[in-house]
CSV table of C-alpha atoms in Angstrom, one decimal:
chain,number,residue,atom,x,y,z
A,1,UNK,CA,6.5,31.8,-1.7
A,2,UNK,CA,3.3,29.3,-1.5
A,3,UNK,CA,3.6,25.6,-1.4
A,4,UNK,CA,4.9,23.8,-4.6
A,5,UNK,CA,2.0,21.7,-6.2
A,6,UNK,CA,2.9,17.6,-6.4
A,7,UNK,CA,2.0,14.9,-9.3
A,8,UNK,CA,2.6,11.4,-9.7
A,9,UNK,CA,4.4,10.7,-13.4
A,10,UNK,CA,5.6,7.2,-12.8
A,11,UNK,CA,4.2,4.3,-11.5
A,12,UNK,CA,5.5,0.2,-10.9
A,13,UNK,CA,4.2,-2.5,-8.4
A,14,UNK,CA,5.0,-6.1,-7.7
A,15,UNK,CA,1.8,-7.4,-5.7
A,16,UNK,CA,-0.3,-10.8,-5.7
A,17,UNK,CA,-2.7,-9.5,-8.4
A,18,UNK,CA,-0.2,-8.7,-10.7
A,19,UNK,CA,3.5,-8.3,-11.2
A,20,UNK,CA,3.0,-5.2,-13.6
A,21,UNK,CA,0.6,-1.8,-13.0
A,22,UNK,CA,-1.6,-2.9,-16.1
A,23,UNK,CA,-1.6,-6.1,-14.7
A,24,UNK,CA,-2.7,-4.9,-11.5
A,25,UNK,CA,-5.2,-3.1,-12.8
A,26,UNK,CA,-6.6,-5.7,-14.7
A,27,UNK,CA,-7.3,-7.9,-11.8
A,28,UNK,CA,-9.0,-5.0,-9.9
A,29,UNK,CA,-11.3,-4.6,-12.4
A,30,UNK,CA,-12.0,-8.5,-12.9
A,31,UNK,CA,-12.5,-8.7,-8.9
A,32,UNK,CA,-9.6,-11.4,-8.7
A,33,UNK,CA,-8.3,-13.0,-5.5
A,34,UNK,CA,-4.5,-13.3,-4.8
A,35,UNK,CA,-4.7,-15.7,-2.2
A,36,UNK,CA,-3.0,-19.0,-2.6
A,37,UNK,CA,-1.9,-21.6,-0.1
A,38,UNK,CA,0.8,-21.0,1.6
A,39,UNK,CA,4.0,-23.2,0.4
A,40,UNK,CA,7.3,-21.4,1.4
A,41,UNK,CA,7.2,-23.6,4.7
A,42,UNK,CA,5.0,-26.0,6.3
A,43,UNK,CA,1.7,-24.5,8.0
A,44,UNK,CA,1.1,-27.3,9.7
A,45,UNK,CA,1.3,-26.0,13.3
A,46,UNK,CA,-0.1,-22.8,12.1
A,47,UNK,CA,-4.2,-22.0,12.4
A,48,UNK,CA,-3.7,-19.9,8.9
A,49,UNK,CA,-2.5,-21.7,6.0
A,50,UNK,CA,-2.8,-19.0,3.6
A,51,UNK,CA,-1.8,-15.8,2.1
A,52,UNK,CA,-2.2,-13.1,-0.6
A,53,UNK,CA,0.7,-14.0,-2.2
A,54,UNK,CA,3.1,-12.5,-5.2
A,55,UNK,CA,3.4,-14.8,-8.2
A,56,UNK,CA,6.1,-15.6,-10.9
A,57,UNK,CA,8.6,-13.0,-9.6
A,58,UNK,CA,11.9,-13.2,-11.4
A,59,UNK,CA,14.3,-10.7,-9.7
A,60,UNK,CA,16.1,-10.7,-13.1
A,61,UNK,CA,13.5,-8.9,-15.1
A,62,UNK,CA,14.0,-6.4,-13.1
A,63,UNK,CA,17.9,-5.9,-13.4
A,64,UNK,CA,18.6,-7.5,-10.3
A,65,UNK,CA,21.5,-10.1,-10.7
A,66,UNK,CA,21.1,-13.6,-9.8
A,67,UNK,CA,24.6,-12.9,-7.6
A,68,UNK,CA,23.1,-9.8,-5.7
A,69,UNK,CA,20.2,-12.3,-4.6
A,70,UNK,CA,21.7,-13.6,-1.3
A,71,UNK,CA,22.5,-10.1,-0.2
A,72,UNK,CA,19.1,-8.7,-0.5
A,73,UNK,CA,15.6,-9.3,1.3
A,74,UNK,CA,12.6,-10.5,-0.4
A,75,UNK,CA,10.9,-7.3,0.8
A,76,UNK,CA,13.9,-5.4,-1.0
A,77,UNK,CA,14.1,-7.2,-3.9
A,78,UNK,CA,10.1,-6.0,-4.5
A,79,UNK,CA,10.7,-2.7,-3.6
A,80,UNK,CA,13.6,-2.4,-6.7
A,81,UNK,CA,11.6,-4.2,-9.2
A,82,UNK,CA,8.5,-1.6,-8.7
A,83,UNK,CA,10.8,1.2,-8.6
A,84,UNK,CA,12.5,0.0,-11.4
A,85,UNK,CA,8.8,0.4,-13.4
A,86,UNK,CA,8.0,3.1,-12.2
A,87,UNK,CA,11.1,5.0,-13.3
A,88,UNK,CA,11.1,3.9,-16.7
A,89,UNK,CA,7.1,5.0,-16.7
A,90,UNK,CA,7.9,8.3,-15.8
A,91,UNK,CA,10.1,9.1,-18.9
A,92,UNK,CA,12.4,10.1,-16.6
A,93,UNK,CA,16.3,11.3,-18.7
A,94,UNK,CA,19.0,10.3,-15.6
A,95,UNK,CA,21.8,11.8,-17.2
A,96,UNK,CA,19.2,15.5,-17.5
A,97,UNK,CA,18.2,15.4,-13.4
A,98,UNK,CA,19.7,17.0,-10.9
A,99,UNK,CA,20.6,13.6,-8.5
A,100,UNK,CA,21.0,16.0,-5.5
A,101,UNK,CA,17.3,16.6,-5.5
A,102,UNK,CA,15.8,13.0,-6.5
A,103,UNK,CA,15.0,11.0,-3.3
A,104,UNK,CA,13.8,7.8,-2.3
A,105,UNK,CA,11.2,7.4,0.7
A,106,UNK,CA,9.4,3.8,1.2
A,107,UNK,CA,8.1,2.9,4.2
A,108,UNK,CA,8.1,-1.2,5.7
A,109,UNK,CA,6.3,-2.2,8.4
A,110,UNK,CA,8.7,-5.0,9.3
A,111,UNK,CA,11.2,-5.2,7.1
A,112,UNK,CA,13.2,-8.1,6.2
A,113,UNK,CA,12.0,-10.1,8.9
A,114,UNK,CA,12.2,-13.7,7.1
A,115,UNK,CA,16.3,-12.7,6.3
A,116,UNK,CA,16.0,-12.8,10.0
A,117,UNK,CA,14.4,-15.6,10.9
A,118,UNK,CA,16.9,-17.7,8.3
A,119,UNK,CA,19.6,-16.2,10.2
A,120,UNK,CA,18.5,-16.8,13.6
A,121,UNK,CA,17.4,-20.8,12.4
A,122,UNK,CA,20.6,-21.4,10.4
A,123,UNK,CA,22.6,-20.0,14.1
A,124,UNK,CA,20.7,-22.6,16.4
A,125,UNK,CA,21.0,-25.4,13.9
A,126,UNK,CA,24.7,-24.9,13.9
A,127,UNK,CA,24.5,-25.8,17.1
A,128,UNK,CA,24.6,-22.2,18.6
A,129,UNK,CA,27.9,-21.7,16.9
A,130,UNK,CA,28.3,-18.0,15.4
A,131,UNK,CA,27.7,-18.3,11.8
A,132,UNK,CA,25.4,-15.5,11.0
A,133,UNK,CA,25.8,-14.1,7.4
A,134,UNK,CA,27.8,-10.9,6.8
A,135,UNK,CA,24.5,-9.7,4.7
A,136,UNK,CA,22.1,-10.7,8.0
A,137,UNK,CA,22.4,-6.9,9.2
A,138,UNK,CA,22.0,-5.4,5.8
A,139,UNK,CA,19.5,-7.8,4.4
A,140,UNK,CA,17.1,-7.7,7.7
A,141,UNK,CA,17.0,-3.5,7.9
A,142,UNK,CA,13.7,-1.9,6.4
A,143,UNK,CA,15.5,1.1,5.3
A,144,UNK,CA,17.7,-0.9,2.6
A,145,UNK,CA,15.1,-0.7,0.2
A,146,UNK,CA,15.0,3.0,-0.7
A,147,UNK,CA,19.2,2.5,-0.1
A,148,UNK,CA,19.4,0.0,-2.8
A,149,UNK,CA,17.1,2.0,-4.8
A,150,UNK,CA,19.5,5.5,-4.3
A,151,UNK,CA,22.4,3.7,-4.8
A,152,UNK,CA,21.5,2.4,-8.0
A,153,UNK,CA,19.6,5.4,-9.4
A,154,UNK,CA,22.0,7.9,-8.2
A,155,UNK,CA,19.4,9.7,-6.1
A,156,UNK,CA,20.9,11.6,-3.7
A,157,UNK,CA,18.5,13.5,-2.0
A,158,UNK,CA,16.6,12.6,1.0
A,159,UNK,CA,16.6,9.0,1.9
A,160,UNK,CA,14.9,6.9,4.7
A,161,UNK,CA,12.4,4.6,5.5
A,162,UNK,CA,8.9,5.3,7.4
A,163,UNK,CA,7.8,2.2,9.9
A,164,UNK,CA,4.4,2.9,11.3
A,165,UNK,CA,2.8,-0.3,11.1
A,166,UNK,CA,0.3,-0.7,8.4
A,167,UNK,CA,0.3,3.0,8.0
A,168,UNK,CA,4.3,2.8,7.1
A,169,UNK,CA,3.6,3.4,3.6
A,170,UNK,CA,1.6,6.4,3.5
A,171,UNK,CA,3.7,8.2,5.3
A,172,UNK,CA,5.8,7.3,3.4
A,173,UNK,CA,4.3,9.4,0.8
A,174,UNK,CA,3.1,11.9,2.9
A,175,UNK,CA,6.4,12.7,3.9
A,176,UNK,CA,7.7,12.8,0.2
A,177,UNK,CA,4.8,14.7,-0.7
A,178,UNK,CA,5.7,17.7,2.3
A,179,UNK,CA,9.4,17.4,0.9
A,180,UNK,CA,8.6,18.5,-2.4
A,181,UNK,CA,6.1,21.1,-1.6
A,182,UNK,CA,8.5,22.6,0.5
A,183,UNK,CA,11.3,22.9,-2.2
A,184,UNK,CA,13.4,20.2,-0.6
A,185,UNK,CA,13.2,18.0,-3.7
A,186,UNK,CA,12.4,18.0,-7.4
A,187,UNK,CA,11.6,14.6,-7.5
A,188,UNK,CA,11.2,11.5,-4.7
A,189,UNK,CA,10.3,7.8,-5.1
A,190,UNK,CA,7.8,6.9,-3.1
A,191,UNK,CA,5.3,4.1,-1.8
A,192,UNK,CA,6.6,0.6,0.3
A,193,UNK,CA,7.4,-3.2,0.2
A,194,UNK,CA,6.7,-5.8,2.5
A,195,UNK,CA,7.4,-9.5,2.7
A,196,UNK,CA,5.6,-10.8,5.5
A,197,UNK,CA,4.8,-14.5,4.6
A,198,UNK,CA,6.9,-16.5,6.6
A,199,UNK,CA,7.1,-17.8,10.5
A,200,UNK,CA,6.9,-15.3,13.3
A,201,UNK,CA,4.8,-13.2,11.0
A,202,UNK,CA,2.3,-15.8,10.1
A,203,UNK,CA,2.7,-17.0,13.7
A,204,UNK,CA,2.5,-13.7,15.8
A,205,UNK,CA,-0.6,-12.2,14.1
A,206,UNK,CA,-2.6,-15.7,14.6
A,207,UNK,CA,-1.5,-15.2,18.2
A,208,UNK,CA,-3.1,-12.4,18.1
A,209,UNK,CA,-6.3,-13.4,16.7
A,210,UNK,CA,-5.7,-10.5,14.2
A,211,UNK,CA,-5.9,-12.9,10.8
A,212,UNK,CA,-8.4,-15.1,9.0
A,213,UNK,CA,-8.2,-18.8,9.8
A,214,UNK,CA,-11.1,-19.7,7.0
A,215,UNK,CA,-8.4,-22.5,5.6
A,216,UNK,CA,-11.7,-24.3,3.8
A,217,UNK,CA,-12.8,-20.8,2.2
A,218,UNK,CA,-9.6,-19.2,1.5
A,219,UNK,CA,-10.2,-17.7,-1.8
A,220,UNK,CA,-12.9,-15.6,-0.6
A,221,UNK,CA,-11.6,-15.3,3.1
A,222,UNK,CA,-10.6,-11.4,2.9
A,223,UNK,CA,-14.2,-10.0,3.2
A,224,UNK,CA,-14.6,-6.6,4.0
A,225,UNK,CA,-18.2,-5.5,5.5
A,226,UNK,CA,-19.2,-9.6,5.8
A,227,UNK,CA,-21.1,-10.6,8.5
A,228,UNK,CA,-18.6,-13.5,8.4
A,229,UNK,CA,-15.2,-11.6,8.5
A,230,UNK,CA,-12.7,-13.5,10.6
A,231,UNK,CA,-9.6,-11.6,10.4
A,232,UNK,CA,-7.5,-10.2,7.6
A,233,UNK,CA,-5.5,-12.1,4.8
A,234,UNK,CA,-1.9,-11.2,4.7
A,235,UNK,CA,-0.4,-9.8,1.1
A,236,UNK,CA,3.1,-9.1,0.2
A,237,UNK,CA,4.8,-6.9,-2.6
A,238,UNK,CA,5.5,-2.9,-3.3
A,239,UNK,CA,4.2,0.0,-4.5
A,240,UNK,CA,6.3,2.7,-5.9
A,241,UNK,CA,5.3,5.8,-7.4
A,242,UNK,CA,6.9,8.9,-9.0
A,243,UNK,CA,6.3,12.0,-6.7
A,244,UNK,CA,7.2,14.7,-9.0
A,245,UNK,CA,7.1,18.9,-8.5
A,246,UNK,CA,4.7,20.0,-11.3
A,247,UNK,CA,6.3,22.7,-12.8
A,248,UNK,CA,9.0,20.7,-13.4
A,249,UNK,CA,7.0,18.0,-14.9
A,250,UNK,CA,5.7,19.8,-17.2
A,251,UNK,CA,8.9,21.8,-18.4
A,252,UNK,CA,9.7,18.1,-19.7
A,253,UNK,CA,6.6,17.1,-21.2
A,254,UNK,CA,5.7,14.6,-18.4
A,255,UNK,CA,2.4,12.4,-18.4
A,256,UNK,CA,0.7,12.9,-15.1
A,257,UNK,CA,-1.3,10.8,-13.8
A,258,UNK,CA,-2.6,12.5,-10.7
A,259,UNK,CA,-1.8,15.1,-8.3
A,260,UNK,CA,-1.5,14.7,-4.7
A,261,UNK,CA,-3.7,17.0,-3.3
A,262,UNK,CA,-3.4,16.7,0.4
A,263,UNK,CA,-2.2,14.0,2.9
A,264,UNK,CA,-3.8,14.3,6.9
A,265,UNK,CA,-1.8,12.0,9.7
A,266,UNK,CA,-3.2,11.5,13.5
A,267,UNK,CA,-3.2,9.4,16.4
A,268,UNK,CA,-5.7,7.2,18.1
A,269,UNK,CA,-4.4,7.7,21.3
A,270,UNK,CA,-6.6,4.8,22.1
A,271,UNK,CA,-4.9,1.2,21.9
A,272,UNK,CA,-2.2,-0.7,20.6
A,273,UNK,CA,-4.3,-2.7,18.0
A,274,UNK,CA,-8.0,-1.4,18.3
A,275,UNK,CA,-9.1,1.2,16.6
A,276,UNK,CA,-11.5,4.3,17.8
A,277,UNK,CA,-15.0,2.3,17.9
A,278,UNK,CA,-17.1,5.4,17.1
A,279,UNK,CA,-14.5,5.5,13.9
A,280,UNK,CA,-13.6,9.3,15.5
A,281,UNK,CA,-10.1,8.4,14.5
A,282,UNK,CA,-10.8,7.6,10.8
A,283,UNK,CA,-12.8,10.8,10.6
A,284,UNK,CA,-10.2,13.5,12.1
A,285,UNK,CA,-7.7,12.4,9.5
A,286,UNK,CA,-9.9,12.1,6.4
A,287,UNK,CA,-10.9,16.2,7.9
A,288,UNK,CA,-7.3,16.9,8.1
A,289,UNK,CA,-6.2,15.5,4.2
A,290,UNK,CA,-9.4,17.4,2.8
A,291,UNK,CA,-8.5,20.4,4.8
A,292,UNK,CA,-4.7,20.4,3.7
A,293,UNK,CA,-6.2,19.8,0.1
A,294,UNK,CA,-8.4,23.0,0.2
A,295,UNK,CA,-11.2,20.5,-0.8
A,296,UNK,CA,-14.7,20.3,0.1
A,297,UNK,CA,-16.7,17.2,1.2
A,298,UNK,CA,-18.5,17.2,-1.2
A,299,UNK,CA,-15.5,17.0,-4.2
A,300,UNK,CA,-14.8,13.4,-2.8
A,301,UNK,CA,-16.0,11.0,-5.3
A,302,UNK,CA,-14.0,7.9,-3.9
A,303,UNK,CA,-12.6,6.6,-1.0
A,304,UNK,CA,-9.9,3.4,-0.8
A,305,UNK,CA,-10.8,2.0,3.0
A,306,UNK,CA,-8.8,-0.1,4.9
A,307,UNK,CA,-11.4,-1.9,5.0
A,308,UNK,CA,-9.3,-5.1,6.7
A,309,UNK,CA,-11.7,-7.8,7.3
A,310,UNK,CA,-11.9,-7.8,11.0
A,311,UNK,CA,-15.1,-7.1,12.9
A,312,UNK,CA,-13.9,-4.3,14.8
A,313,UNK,CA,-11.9,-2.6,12.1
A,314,UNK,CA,-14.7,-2.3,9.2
A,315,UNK,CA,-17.0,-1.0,11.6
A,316,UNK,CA,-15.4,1.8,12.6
A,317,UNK,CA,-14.2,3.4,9.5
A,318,UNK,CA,-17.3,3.4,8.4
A,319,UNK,CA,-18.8,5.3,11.4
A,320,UNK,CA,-15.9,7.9,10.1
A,321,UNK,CA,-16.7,8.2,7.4
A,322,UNK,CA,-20.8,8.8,7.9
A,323,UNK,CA,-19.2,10.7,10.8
A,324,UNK,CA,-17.5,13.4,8.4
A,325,UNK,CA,-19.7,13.4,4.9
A,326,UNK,CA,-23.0,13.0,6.6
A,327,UNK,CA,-25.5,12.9,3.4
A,328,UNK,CA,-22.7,12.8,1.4
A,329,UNK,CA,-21.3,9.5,2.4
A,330,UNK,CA,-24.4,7.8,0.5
A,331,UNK,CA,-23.4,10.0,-2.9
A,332,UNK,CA,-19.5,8.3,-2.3
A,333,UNK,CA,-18.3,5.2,-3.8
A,334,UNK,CA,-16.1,3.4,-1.1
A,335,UNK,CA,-14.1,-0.1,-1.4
A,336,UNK,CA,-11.7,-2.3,0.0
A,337,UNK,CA,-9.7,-3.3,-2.0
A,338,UNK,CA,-7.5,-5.6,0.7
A,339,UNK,CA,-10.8,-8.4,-0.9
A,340,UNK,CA,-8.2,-9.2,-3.6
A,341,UNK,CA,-4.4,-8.8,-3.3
A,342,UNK,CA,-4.8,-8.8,0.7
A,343,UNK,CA,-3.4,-6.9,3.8
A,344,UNK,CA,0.3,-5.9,2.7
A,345,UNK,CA,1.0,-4.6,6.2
A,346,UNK,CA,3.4,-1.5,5.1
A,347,UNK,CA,2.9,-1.6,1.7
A,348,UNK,CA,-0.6,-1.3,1.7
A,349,UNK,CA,-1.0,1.9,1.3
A,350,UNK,CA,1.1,2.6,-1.6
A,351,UNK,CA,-0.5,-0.7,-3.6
A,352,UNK,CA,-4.2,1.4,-2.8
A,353,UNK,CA,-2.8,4.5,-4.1
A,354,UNK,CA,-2.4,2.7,-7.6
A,355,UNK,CA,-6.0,1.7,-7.2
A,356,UNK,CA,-7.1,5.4,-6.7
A,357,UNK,CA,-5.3,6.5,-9.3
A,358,UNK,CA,-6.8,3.9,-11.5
A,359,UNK,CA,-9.8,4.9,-10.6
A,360,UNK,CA,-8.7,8.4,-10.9
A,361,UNK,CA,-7.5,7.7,-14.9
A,362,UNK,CA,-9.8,5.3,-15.9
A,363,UNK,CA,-13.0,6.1,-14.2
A,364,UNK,CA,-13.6,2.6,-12.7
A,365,UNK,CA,-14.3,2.3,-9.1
A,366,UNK,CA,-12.6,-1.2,-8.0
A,367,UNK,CA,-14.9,-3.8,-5.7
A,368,UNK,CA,-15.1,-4.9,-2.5
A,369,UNK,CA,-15.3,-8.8,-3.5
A,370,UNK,CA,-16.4,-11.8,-1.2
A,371,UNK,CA,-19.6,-10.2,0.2
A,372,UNK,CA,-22.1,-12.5,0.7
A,373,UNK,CA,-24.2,-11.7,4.1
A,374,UNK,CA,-25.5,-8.4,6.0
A,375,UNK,CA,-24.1,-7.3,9.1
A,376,UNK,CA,-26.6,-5.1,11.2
A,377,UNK,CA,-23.9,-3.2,12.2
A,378,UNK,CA,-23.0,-2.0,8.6
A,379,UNK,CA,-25.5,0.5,6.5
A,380,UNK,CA,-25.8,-1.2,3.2
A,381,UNK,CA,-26.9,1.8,2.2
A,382,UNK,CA,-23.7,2.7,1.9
A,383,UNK,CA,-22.4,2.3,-1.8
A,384,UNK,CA,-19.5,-0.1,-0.8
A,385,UNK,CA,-19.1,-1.1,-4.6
A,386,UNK,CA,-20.0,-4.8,-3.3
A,387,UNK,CA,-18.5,-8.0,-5.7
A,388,UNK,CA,-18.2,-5.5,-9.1
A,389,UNK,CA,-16.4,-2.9,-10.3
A,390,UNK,CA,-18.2,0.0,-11.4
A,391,UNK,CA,-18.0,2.6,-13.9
A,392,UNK,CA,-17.5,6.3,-12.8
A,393,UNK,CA,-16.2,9.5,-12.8
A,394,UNK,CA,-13.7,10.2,-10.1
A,395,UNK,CA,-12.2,13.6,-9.8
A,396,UNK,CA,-10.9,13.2,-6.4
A,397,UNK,CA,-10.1,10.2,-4.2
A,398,UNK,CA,-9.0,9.2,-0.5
A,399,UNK,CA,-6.6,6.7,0.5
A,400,UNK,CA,-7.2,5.6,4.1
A,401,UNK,CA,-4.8,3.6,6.0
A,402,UNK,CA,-4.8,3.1,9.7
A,403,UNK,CA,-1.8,1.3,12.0
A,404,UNK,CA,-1.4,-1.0,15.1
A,405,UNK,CA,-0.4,1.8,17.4
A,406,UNK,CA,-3.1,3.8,16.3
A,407,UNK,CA,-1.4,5.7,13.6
A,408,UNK,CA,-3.9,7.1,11.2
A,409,UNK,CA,-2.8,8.3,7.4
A,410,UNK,CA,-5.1,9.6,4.5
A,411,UNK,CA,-3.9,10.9,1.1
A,412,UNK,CA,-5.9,13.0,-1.5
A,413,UNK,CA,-5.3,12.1,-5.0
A,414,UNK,CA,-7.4,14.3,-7.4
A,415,UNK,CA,-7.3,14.2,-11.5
A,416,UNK,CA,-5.0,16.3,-13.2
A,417,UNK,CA,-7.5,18.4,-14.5
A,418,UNK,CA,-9.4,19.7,-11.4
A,419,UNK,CA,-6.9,22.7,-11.2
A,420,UNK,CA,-5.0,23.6,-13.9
């Protein structure tokens, strides 16, 4: 028996450029930024005052209780507001699926680190005295999220969360993608959450020189391909999607959006936060998606970067990508779209899967905004869909996303009607 073919019927986000898919969409195609000062706690001591961050979320929109608040993470709390979308997208009849094979995979790069920060501050302002909160442990863990989310679907199938850094997310859906091809599961929820905006994140990665400081420019701080890129902006929300088996999508008269074609995973090998600088790294796992997608070079019509901001990072992938698609490369259209809703850290790979797809459904290409001046060690002639979207056909589209730790993760996404 061959490998079962995989779609995507459902799809919900929470994110800084919107708190619905349309939404999301929308602002992608209008080139928005999601940054925004930061005001959850005082930056003063900080070098970065700012963040992509999520807007107007009301947990109780999204059937979470105003009494289930203090037991769940921010991070969570995203994570069940996009699944909840992007179960009732899907059309999906709960009472006709077989629970044993729907599962929930997410992947979180940290997890519910502010829960633990609040806990750890609330301990040594009690003057050391053990108060910690009974929901500390279950609030902080990264793999509540797809928990909550099986506990209140009644998904009982395979159930975990990925951590791989910034590539958490795809693997994520990698994982759920294998799963399903391999007759493990009917159906999986897939994609990630993140709510990094607070303290020791904020704090760590300016330690580590690894985010934007341009406090004066912050709006337009999260350039890709700049000569003037400082670091990356950090984002926070979810991404969930409906990973569904085909055949039984289509015995129920499911809209699919997309099918997921391939997914490639590799290591750097290299260093802990550095990435290959030839971009050899980018380029071995873009070869292995397309390879485990049975797809040519030349079928790739768009590629989702990482596309971070940071001088070493930008340069790199690009050198993959020339690397791989030689003339090719210059018939691509490639973005970032980290310019507008930001670095999500784990999450960011499932929020750029919704922009492939998007670009996948409605033929627009979303832009890489904020560009303003060359680097010479960036070829411009390169289509890097600079400051505006653009219209085009996209059969088939990559979704890069690389880790600290040197994790490397690249989905293929191709329209529903390249094989029928």
């Amino acid at each position: 028996m061959g490998l079962k073919r995989v779609v995507v019927t459902g799809l919900g986000t929470i994110n800084p450029l919107g708190n619905t898919v349309e939404e999301f969409f929308s602002s992608l195609d209008k080139g928005v930024s999601g940054a925004e000062l930061i005001t959850s706690f005082d930056t003063s001591l900080f070098k970065t005052k700012f963040a992509c961050t999520v807007k107007n979320f009301d947990p109780s929109e999204h059937g979470i209780e105003r009494k289930e608040l203090r037991r769940i993470d921010r991070f969570a709390q995203f994570a069940m507001a996009a699944a909840a979308q992007a179960v009732k997208d899907s059309g999906l009849d709960l009472e006709k699926i077989d629970h044993d094979r729907a599962g929930v995979i997410l992947g979180s790069g940290i997890g519910g680190i502010d829960s633990l920060t609040e806990g750890i501050m609330d301990y040594c302002d009690g003057g050391c005295i053990p108060r910690f909160s009974p929901f500390l442990i279950t609030k902080m863990i990264s793999d509540m999220a797809p928990g909550l989310i099986s506990i209140r679907y009644g998904f009982a199938g395979p159930n975990y969360t990925t951590t791989s850094a910034c590539a958490s997310s795809s693997h994520a859906m990698g994982d759920a993608l294998n799963l399903i091809r391999l007759g493990k599961a009917d159906i999986i929820l897939t994609g990630g959450a993140e709510a990094p905006i607070s303290i020791p994140s904020i704090g760590g990665f300016d330690a580590s020189k690894a985010l934007s400081t341009n406090n004066d420019e912050y709006r337009t701080a999260s350039r890709p391909f700049d000569a003037t890129r400082d670091g990356f902006v950090m984002g926070e929300g979810s991404a969930v999607l409906v990973f569904e088996e085909r055949e039984h999508a289509l015995r129920r008269g499911a809209r699919i959006y997309a099918e997921v074609a391939g997914a490639g995973m590799s290591a750097d090998a290299y260093h802990i936060t550095a990435p290959l600088p030839d971009g050899s790294g980018a380029m071995k796992v873009m070869r292995l998606a397309l390879q485990d997608a049975s797809l040519a070079l030349e079928d790739v019509d768009y590629i989702n970067v990482h596309g971070t901001s940071t001088p070493l990072g930008d340069v790199a992938e690009l050198k993959g990508v020339k690397a791989l698609f030689g003339e090719h490369a210059y018939n691509l259209s490639i973005s970032s779209t980290k310019s507008m809703h930001g670095h999500l850290l784990g999450a960011a790979g499932a929020v750029e899967a919704l922009a492939c797809i998007h670009a996948i459904r409605d033929g627009i290409v979303p832009p890489t905004i904020n560009f303003s001046h060359e680097d010479p060690d960036i070829d411009y002639k390169l289509d890097l869909t600079l400051n505006k979207a653009v219209r085009k056909e996209v059969r088939a589209a990559l979704n890069n996303t690389f880790g600290f730790g040197g994790h490397n993760s690249c989905l293929v996404f191709i329209s529903p009607s390249v094989r029928k």
